[in-house]
C-alpha positions as a printed NumPy array, in Angstrom:
array([[ -42.564,   83.733,  -72.088],
       [ -43.13 ,   80.904,  -69.525],
       [ -46.505,   82.269,  -68.357],
       [ -47.697,   82.185,  -72.236],
       [ -46.39 ,   78.707,  -72.756],
       [ -48.072,   77.376,  -69.24 ],
       [ -51.324,   78.832,  -70.281],
       [ -51.225,   77.2  ,  -74.043],
       [ -50.147,   73.743,  -72.238],
       [ -53.133,   74.419,  -69.532],
       [ -55.465,   75.321,  -72.471],
       [ -54.434,   72.333,  -74.58 ],
       [ -54.999,   69.913,  -71.583],
       [ -58.446,   71.234,  -71.209],
       [ -59.239,   70.891,  -74.685],
       [ -58.149,   66.996,  -74.621],
       [ -59.979,   66.657,  -71.286],
       [ -63.062,   67.961,  -72.907],
       [ -62.609,   66.095,  -76.109],
       [ -62.273,   62.865,  -73.933],
       [ -65.241,   63.804,  -71.769],
       [ -67.306,   63.887,  -75.061],
       [ -65.716,   60.492,  -76.482],
       [ -66.979,   58.709,  -73.197],
       [ -70.498,   60.241,  -73.458],
       [ -70.685,   59.027,  -76.887],
       [ -69.159,   55.849,  -76.07 ],
       [ -71.811,   55.333,  -73.36 ],
       [ -74.631,   56.39 ,  -75.584],
       [ -73.485,   53.8  ,  -78.304],
       [ -73.484,   51.229,  -75.619],
       [ -76.902,   52.079,  -74.432],
       [ -78.129,   52.134,  -77.957],
       [ -76.901,   48.491,  -78.653],
       [ -78.434,   47.494,  -75.43 ],
       [ -81.834,   48.926,  -76.848],
       [ -81.307,   47.267,  -80.239],
       [ -80.294,   43.861,  -78.39 ],
       [ -81.98 ,   43.856,  -75.16 ],
       [ -81.36 ,   40.965,  -72.353],
       [ -84.725,   40.066,  -71.742],
       [ -86.786,   39.667,  -74.618],
       [ -89.491,   42.292,  -75.136],
       [ -88.341,   44.615,  -72.37 ],
       [ -85.767,   47.251,  -72.786],
       [ -85.171,   50.363,  -70.276],
       [ -85.027,   53.451,  -72.41 ],
       [ -81.303,   54.324,  -70.872],
       [ -80.382,   56.89 ,  -73.535],
       [ -83.113,   59.409,  -71.971],
       [ -81.565,   59.398,  -68.554],
       [ -78.004,   59.993,  -70.136],
       [ -79.096,   62.71 ,  -72.122],
       [ -80.756,   64.595,  -69.231],
       [ -77.716,   63.549,  -66.847],
       [ -75.393,   65.205,  -69.314],
       [ -77.281,   68.335,  -69.766],
       [ -76.934,   69.076,  -65.83 ],
       [ -73.348,   69.51 ,  -66.502],
       [ -72.919,   70.749,  -69.962],
       [ -73.846,   74.081,  -71.523],
       [ -77.542,   74.797,  -73.077],
       [ -76.351,   74.189,  -76.527],
       [ -74.033,   71.284,  -76.046],
       [ -76.799,   69.824,  -74.195],
       [ -79.305,   70.474,  -76.843],
       [ -77.091,   68.597,  -79.734],
       [ -76.333,   65.856,  -77.31 ],
       [ -80.146,   65.706,  -76.697],
       [ -80.95 ,   65.55 ,  -80.172],
       [ -78.456,   62.748,  -80.873],
       [ -79.729,   60.793,  -77.855],
       [ -83.355,   61.329,  -79.303],
       [ -82.532,   60.265,  -83.015],
       [ -80.564,   56.978,  -81.8  ],
       [ -83.408,   55.957,  -79.279],
       [ -85.807,   56.481,  -82.498],
       [ -83.385,   54.006,  -84.626],
       [ -82.943,   51.62 ,  -81.829],
       [ -86.909,   51.474,  -81.152],
       [ -87.839,   51.142,  -85.06 ],
       [ -91.371,   51.74 ,  -83.944],
       [ -91.63 ,   55.456,  -83.766],
       [ -91.095,   58.028,  -86.257],
       [ -87.451,   59.046,  -86.365],
       [ -87.309,   62.405,  -85.166],
       [ -90.11 ,   61.933,  -82.571],
       [ -87.96 ,   61.414,  -79.409],
       [ -85.082,   63.93 ,  -80.919],
       [ -87.674,   66.965,  -80.827],
       [ -88.496,   66.135,  -77.171],
       [ -84.725,   65.915,  -76.136],
       [ -84.161,   68.914,  -78.062],
       [ -86.543,   70.811,  -75.979],
       [ -85.79 ,   69.18 ,  -72.451],
       [ -82.038,   68.985,  -72.334],
       [ -81.084,   72.848,  -72.866],
       [ -83.817,   73.686,  -70.34 ],
       [ -82.158,   71.117,  -67.687],
       [ -78.879,   73.065,  -68.625],
       [ -80.459,   76.194,  -67.967],
       [ -82.301,   74.981,  -64.636],
       [ -78.847,   73.146,  -63.678],
       [ -76.97 ,   76.469,  -63.828],
       [ -79.504,   79.118,  -62.61 ],
       [ -82.108,   77.331,  -60.232],
       [ -81.145,   73.816,  -58.726],
       [ -78.107,   72.163,  -57.656],
       [ -76.866,   69.021,  -59.684],
       [ -77.579,   66.309,  -57.53 ],
       [ -78.891,   62.727,  -57.988],
       [ -82.264,   63.908,  -56.52 ],
       [ -82.555,   66.824,  -58.65 ],
       [ -81.722,   64.526,  -61.626],
       [ -83.961,   62.043,  -60.614],
       [ -86.772,   64.333,  -60.439],
       [ -86.13 ,   66.289,  -63.721],
       [ -85.434,   62.947,  -65.331],
       [ -88.537,   61.464,  -64.065],
       [ -90.874,   64.698,  -65.618],
       [ -88.902,   64.367,  -69.023],
       [ -89.604,   60.367,  -68.99 ],
       [ -93.454,   60.857,  -67.723],
       [ -93.957,   63.737,  -70.654],
       [ -92.232,   61.419,  -73.432],
       [ -94.006,   58.363,  -72.252],
       [ -97.499,   60.061,  -72.332],
       [ -96.645,   61.602,  -75.967],
       [ -95.201,   58.152,  -77.122],
       [ -98.69 ,   56.411,  -75.922],
       [-101.006,   58.961,  -77.231],
       [ -99.425,   59.686,  -80.647],
       [ -98.023,   56.197,  -81.129],
       [-100.171,   53.695,  -79.512],
       [-103.769,   55.049,  -78.471],
       [-104.244,   56.911,  -82.085],
       [-103.522,   53.574,  -83.889],
       [-104.714,   50.783,  -81.728],
       [-107.52 ,   52.353,  -79.955],
       [-109.179,   50.158,  -77.034],
       [-105.844,   47.537,  -77.758],
       [-103.322,   50.31 ,  -76.557],
       [-103.912,   49.132,  -72.927],
       [-101.737,   46.143,  -74.095],
       [ -98.985,   48.385,  -75.32 ],
       [ -99.576,   50.375,  -72.405],
       [ -98.84 ,   47.496,  -69.777],
       [ -96.7  ,   45.71 ,  -71.863],
       [ -94.232,   47.877,  -73.684],
       [ -94.757,   51.783,  -72.765],
       [ -94.845,   51.437,  -68.958],
       [ -91.807,   49.047,  -68.339],
       [ -89.5  ,   50.627,  -71.013],
       [ -90.48 ,   54.222,  -69.482],
       [ -90.497,   53.099,  -65.859],
       [ -86.884,   51.653,  -66.614],
       [ -85.603,   55.08 ,  -67.609],
       [ -86.613,   56.495,  -64.192],
       [ -85.479,   53.351,  -62.224],
       [ -81.807,   53.625,  -64.122],
       [ -81.691,   57.475,  -63.824],
       [ -79.86 ,   57.394,  -60.546],
       [ -77.019,   54.93 ,  -61.454],
       [ -76.543,   56.769,  -64.788],
       [ -76.315,   60.   ,  -63.195],
       [ -73.262,   58.717,  -61.092],
       [ -71.686,   57.348,  -64.266],
       [ -72.085,   60.667,  -65.819],
       [ -70.722,   62.703,  -62.453],
       [ -67.624,   60.096,  -62.604],
       [ -66.648,   61.244,  -66.183],
       [ -67.055,   64.724,  -65.587],
       [ -65.052,   64.805,  -62.266],
       [ -62.4  ,   62.633,  -63.703],
       [ -62.233,   64.863,  -67.064],
       [ -62.844,   68.421,  -65.692],
       [ -59.843,   70.421,  -64.127],
       [ -60.218,   71.981,  -60.639],
       [ -59.297,   75.199,  -62.393],
       [ -62.007,   74.907,  -65.174],
       [ -64.777,   73.999,  -62.598],
       [ -63.514,   77.097,  -60.745],
       [ -63.713,   79.189,  -63.892],
       [ -67.015,   77.559,  -64.559],
       [ -68.487,   78.568,  -61.029],
       [ -67.206,   81.956,  -61.147],
       [ -68.784,   82.563,  -64.426],
       [ -71.807,   80.812,  -63.224],
       [ -72.228,   83.198,  -60.119],
       [ -71.5  ,   86.369,  -62.296],
       [ -74.308,   85.369,  -64.799],
       [ -76.559,   84.647,  -61.652],
       [ -75.717,   88.204,  -60.251],
       [ -76.08 ,   89.702,  -63.603],
       [ -79.711,   88.051,  -63.688],
       [ -80.626,   88.991,  -59.992],
       [ -79.735,   92.965,  -61.27 ],
       [ -82.169,   92.442,  -64.316],
       [ -84.915,   91.587,  -61.892]])
């Protein structure tokens, strides 16, 4: 009976920690969204929501990463006001589950791996942004948009990826129990062993 009560209390604690973790992710997303809407430097705003989405994806499951990435993309599109709502959401919906799977099976979650993965996502999104939202409509004048808007904004998303990664890591370390981490590591190693057997 004591064991059952203890396991129930532990599972409640784990659920509470999970809820608080996602609440903090949402709070950081809202803060970055407000920053995007009201940039400190007029006309320049690093797209901090992208590295937040990719950092969370490295620590969460593929489904959760995809849902959070979609929300991040929608918030980014709404804050931008220039892009079609859903443009960034589609790219992050594809990228975040892929990053989650990468972190689970092939790469270790470190600030270096996050920097590289985030930079790849940012470069692809920046190229698509420039191609579909500037070059197609502005033609030769799109060079002004490239140097004045696209490069500084997406460059900022790469530049600030390391501090954002450490912020997400801090949230994860504080709100994941050692027991939960051990369970996830054992599940991950079992999945890796099963994956190798199939090959």
